[in-house]
Amino acid sequence: MADHTGRSTPKKRELVRLESTIEADPMKVVPLMGSEGESFRQGCYAGKTIAVFTSGGDAQGMNAAVRAVVRMGIYVGCKVYYINEGYQGMVDGNINEATWNSASGIVERGGTVIGSARCMEFREREGRKRAALNLVQRGISNLVVIGGDGSLTGANEFRLEWSSLLDDLLGDGKITPEQKEACINLNVVGMVGSIDNDFCGTDMTIGADSALHRIMEAVDAISTTAHSHQRTFVLEVMGRHCGYLALVAAISSEAEYVFIPEWPPLTTWPDQLCRKLQRTREAGQRLNIVLVAEGAIDCEGTPISAEDVKRVITENLHQDTRITVLGHVQRGGKASAFDRILGCRMGAEAVIALMEATPSTPACVISLDGNLAVRVPLMECVEKTKAVQKAMNEKDFDMAQRLRGKSFINNLSAYRKLSKIHPPSSLHACNLSDIQCSATVRRVGVLCIGAPACGMNAVIRSFSRLAMFEGYTVLGLYGGVEGIAEGNIKPINWRELHGWAGAGGSYLGTKRTLAGKYLKQIAQRFGEQKLDGLLLIGGFEAYRSLQEIADARDTYPEFCIPMVMIPATISNNVPGTEFSLGADTALNEIATICDKLKQSALGTRKRVFIIETMGGYCGYLATMAGLAGGADAAYIFEEPVTIEDLRNDVYHMASKIMGGIPRGLILRNENANPNYTTEFINRLYCEEGKGKFTARMNILGHMQQGGSPSPFDRNMGTKLASRALEWLTVQMKTNTRDDGKVYVKSNDSATLLGMRKRHINFSSIQDLKEETDYEHRIPLEQWWMKLRPLLRILAKHSATYQTSLTSKIEHISEEAEYSDDSM
């Protein structure tokens, strides 16, 4: 079918239901258009008009979303407008057409380049009439609003009275019947921009991850001075109505105590706090961190301030205590890689949602569910968000937690487990000189194999302390496979684990040597140490080693114990999971370097940077860093590059730079092509760019593995470790023989713990063989390949866009559902 422009319009998609995997799930799901991999050709929605605006408090990542809306809108043929200064700009007519170049260089910037302002006039009908007139005069009938629940509610109310506003304007003679007919329906799609992550219906809001980065930077810096002087620091973070930032920061920073509105302490909290801090000091800890959300209260609703906490500590414990109020620092700075990519994905999805909307389609919000971008009804989310505050006002804090959703509940569950832990008076631990342990005392080993990755130490700390609290002996298998063969095995000490969550690399040591070469020695050591369970942490080498150990169970009965692997590699190339620990930290390192290189180009002008990333044969880092850094191209092994591709990209770069954008960014995976090397591509751009631009080459190398773990990797590592221990505990109890020994050799007793789409799953390590390309050490299917067209579209290449695993709409139930297989 063709429209009046002669372009073919997309075929209307069938309605698809996004089913819940939770048994007896009361969540109602409205079928709406959508299926994975649907294609959209360039110019397929020509003749339509979109406007985008930001409203309410600013949040890092908003600019990435604005950029994606503008460029995706232009790609599908729409005319796109900026509404500057939020609703105030809509009322005042501060609206201007967006161009491709106007969205250049903003993906990494914090705040919002199109401004945000409060508008009292929009609260009145006359103000909304003026806003409607300004939109109709420009032919705008599709709105993308980026803001909090108040901004989204205002947009929906505006949509509901749109028809009557047009009637008034027509009656007043301010618009013509033709103008009214052209804008007869107003479609609204929202994206939630809020550092507080306080909107129900999405696991993450735009800006929350960046705010966590600011908080953790402050905590890491404060920890060094606190350790020097044996001080206690009380940090107040934002979150007037939601404790997400304080809660996740507490998990990531190993904070001794956290005060949040959804989980208020008893009125006796001063005694509880002092007892806990006193125990940690008696155990030899030199510093304490206490986090307070600005909206913290006790169970009676009495506010708890940072000053209150300081006074309690100084009066009762006489500790040197200082307060740091982070304030708007949390809103500032550049967006994290996660928020940039989230903004890109949500912005593109918002455009498609608007283009597919019908007069009966309700206003929706683009949300994140696990690793899926989904569409949820706007007002159901808003009502649920309001219900949280209502529950807290009624002191029904359990309901408030449930309404926050599964992500919040999982974070709270992880912290509560760790917060209850204190150095036990006796751990019933066995040491290497006395391995004649009671049959009821389980011995579990922790082993790292492969290249180091940020987040490994967070796993070890969480797993070890939780296991010790259960009375298990935790054995560190130091130095990887070779270390086991040499007998480098010893119990992990409780006190030594302090501070591990924020440390990069692996304190246990890790090497790439596979287990297959040392199976006999490993079995011997397992037998000597009487291991009942094993946690393996690492990348593809760990994945392959666990398969080799599991395959050798018939030969070595010592391997007939439950074993679980947590993937940790910056390459993110392990089958069975969509995310590996360390990859998020590496992405942030790459994005930061790209930002600095692009900034340097502003001085030299007309310069192209060719950057080589790690990843082996997996193009995850190059692709996602390309999205986060606003790259013009990313060359990877999975998508073979030809000389024609390179030629076209050089022409594209020349056109872009001559068109007024004085910089370019090309990323290349280290194994993208054996002939078209990074040096070759650099020389190609140098030669073909003569007179137009210069080129420089940068090989990032092991900088991508270093640094402190990102909040995402710390938090995810902590929670995965907790889940792994729960699984091991069940397996050991279920498979204990009459003689007290653990024995199991079924396929599902050697597993990999990872995230797939919406859930955290345990997958049989042996069953995953069918999903593996062993030659190139990558999964046969990789979810992020669906984002490759988006990368090129946002860089103004011709491409066919595929929706990201979604374009579905799900209803929000009256009560939040929590699944044990969700994170």
mmCIF file of C-alpha atoms in Angstrom, residues 255-378:
data_model
loop_
_atom_site.group_PDB
_atom_site.id
_atom_site.type_symbol
_atom_site.label_atom_id
_atom_site.label_comp_id
_atom_site.label_asym_id
_atom_site.label_seq_id
_atom_site.Cartn_x
_atom_site.Cartn_y
_atom_site.Cartn_z
ATOM 1 C CA ALA A 255 26.714 0.497 53.895
ATOM 2 C CA GLU A 256 26.048 -0.616 57.447
ATOM 3 C CA TYR A 257 22.617 1.000 57.601
ATOM 4 C CA VAL A 258 20.106 2.569 55.249
ATOM 5 C CA PHE A 259 16.979 4.608 55.933
ATOM 6 C CA ILE A 260 14.307 4.619 53.214
ATOM 7 C CA PRO A 261 10.602 5.507 53.309
ATOM 8 C CA GLU A 262 9.347 2.112 52.044
ATOM 9 C CA TRP A 263 11.210 0.146 54.729
ATOM 10 C CA PRO A 264 11.033 2.256 57.880
ATOM 11 C CA PRO A 265 12.769 1.096 61.054
ATOM 12 C CA LEU A 266 11.114 0.663 64.402
ATOM 13 C CA THR A 267 11.037 3.630 66.750
ATOM 14 C CA THR A 268 13.887 1.917 68.594
ATOM 15 C CA TRP A 269 16.148 2.378 65.570
ATOM 16 C CA PRO A 270 18.772 4.385 67.541
ATOM 17 C CA ASP A 271 19.539 1.319 69.670
ATOM 18 C CA GLN A 272 19.628 -0.995 66.651
ATOM 19 C CA LEU A 273 21.905 1.349 64.715
ATOM 20 C CA CYS A 274 24.335 1.788 67.601
ATOM 21 C CA ARG A 275 24.544 -1.945 68.302
ATOM 22 C CA LYS A 276 25.356 -2.670 64.685
ATOM 23 C CA LEU A 277 27.984 0.048 64.357
ATOM 24 C CA GLN A 278 29.563 -1.003 67.638
ATOM 25 C CA ARG A 279 29.865 -4.618 66.471
ATOM 26 C CA THR A 280 31.593 -3.593 63.248
ATOM 27 C CA ARG A 281 34.139 -1.488 65.130
ATOM 28 C CA GLU A 282 34.801 -4.299 67.601
ATOM 29 C CA ALA A 283 35.447 -6.545 64.603
ATOM 30 C CA GLY A 284 38.223 -4.193 63.478
ATOM 31 C CA GLN A 285 36.391 -2.104 60.860
ATOM 32 C CA ARG A 286 37.772 1.424 60.644
ATOM 33 C CA LEU A 287 34.870 3.180 58.912
ATOM 34 C CA ASN A 288 31.100 3.078 58.672
ATOM 35 C CA ILE A 289 28.741 4.358 55.999
ATOM 36 C CA VAL A 290 25.095 5.184 56.737
ATOM 37 C CA LEU A 291 22.801 6.235 53.891
ATOM 38 C CA VAL A 292 19.671 8.306 54.464
ATOM 39 C CA ALA A 293 17.029 9.001 51.810
ATOM 40 C CA GLU A 294 15.735 12.551 52.156
ATOM 41 C CA GLY A 295 12.217 11.164 52.696
ATOM 42 C CA ALA A 296 13.223 8.632 55.368
ATOM 43 C CA ILE A 297 10.753 7.978 58.209
ATOM 44 C CA ASP A 298 10.294 5.506 61.042
ATOM 45 C CA CYS A 299 7.374 3.085 61.283
ATOM 46 C CA GLU A 300 5.245 5.756 62.944
ATOM 47 C CA GLY A 301 5.851 8.222 60.138
ATOM 48 C CA THR A 302 8.291 10.408 62.072
ATOM 49 C CA PRO A 303 10.921 11.904 59.722
ATOM 50 C CA ILE A 304 14.528 10.780 60.113
ATOM 51 C CA SER A 305 17.163 13.249 58.964
ATOM 52 C CA ALA A 306 20.897 12.933 58.555
ATOM 53 C CA GLU A 307 21.267 15.250 61.557
ATOM 54 C CA ASP A 308 19.135 12.879 63.640
ATOM 55 C CA VAL A 309 21.364 9.960 62.715
ATOM 56 C CA LYS A 310 24.558 11.888 63.464
ATOM 57 C CA ARG A 311 23.255 12.966 66.853
ATOM 58 C CA VAL A 312 22.381 9.388 67.819
ATOM 59 C CA ILE A 313 25.848 8.110 66.858
ATOM 60 C CA THR A 314 27.837 10.871 68.521
ATOM 61 C CA GLU A 315 25.832 10.857 71.759
ATOM 62 C CA ASN A 316 25.798 7.086 72.196
ATOM 63 C CA LEU A 317 29.008 5.868 70.570
ATOM 64 C CA HIS A 318 31.107 9.049 70.645
ATOM 65 C CA GLN A 319 32.346 8.286 67.153
ATOM 66 C CA ASP A 320 33.750 11.005 64.917
ATOM 67 C CA THR A 321 30.733 11.409 62.632
ATOM 68 C CA ARG A 322 30.350 13.672 59.586
ATOM 69 C CA ILE A 323 27.422 14.460 57.296
ATOM 70 C CA THR A 324 27.563 14.819 53.527
ATOM 71 C CA VAL A 325 24.445 15.990 51.686
ATOM 72 C CA LEU A 326 24.906 15.211 47.997
ATOM 73 C CA GLY A 327 21.925 17.245 46.795
ATOM 74 C CA HIS A 328 21.807 18.193 43.112
ATOM 75 C CA VAL A 329 25.211 16.679 42.452
ATOM 76 C CA GLN A 330 23.187 13.526 41.829
ATOM 77 C CA ARG A 331 21.405 15.190 38.900
ATOM 78 C CA GLY A 332 24.595 16.515 37.370
ATOM 79 C CA GLY A 333 27.372 15.188 35.229
ATOM 80 C CA LYS A 334 27.327 13.131 32.087
ATOM 81 C CA ALA A 335 24.879 10.312 31.524
ATOM 82 C CA SER A 336 26.098 6.786 32.192
ATOM 83 C CA ALA A 337 26.388 4.322 29.320
ATOM 84 C CA PHE A 338 23.282 2.540 30.608
ATOM 85 C CA ASP A 339 21.180 5.716 30.537
ATOM 86 C CA ARG A 340 22.426 6.698 27.088
ATOM 87 C CA ILE A 341 21.526 3.316 25.642
ATOM 88 C CA LEU A 342 18.221 3.272 27.526
ATOM 89 C CA GLY A 343 17.378 6.708 26.143
ATOM 90 C CA CYS A 344 18.229 5.589 22.593
ATOM 91 C CA ARG A 345 16.100 2.453 22.829
ATOM 92 C CA MET A 346 13.144 4.175 24.467
ATOM 93 C CA GLY A 347 13.275 7.157 22.108
ATOM 94 C CA ALA A 348 13.185 4.969 19.013
ATOM 95 C CA GLU A 349 10.393 2.844 20.453
ATOM 96 C CA ALA A 350 8.389 5.971 21.346
ATOM 97 C CA VAL A 351 8.401 7.112 17.720
ATOM 98 C CA ILE A 352 7.183 3.746 16.470
ATOM 99 C CA ALA A 353 4.504 3.646 19.171
ATOM 100 C CA LEU A 354 3.195 7.025 18.027
ATOM 101 C CA MET A 355 3.209 5.990 14.384
ATOM 102 C CA GLU A 356 1.236 2.844 15.191
ATOM 103 C CA ALA A 357 -1.263 4.570 17.477
ATOM 104 C CA THR A 358 -4.953 4.677 16.552
ATOM 105 C CA PRO A 359 -7.712 6.930 17.926
ATOM 106 C CA SER A 360 -8.574 4.226 20.455
ATOM 107 C CA THR A 361 -4.989 3.594 21.599
ATOM 108 C CA PRO A 362 -4.495 4.798 25.186
ATOM 109 C CA ALA A 363 -1.533 6.963 26.082
ATOM 110 C CA CYS A 364 1.377 4.692 26.925
ATOM 111 C CA VAL A 365 4.783 4.807 28.529
ATOM 112 C CA ILE A 366 7.880 3.139 27.141
ATOM 113 C CA SER A 367 9.259 1.103 30.022
ATOM 114 C CA LEU A 368 11.987 -1.399 30.805
ATOM 115 C CA ASP A 369 10.983 -4.867 31.982
ATOM 116 C CA GLY A 370 14.111 -6.895 32.615
ATOM 117 C CA ASN A 371 15.903 -6.380 29.315
ATOM 118 C CA LEU A 372 12.753 -5.739 27.303
ATOM 119 C CA ALA A 373 11.515 -2.322 26.233
ATOM 120 C CA VAL A 374 7.730 -2.579 26.596
ATOM 121 C CA ARG A 375 4.705 -0.302 26.300
ATOM 122 C CA VAL A 376 2.534 0.079 29.373
ATOM 123 C CA PRO A 377 -0.687 2.119 29.811
ATOM 124 C CA LEU A 378 0.273 5.513 31.163
#
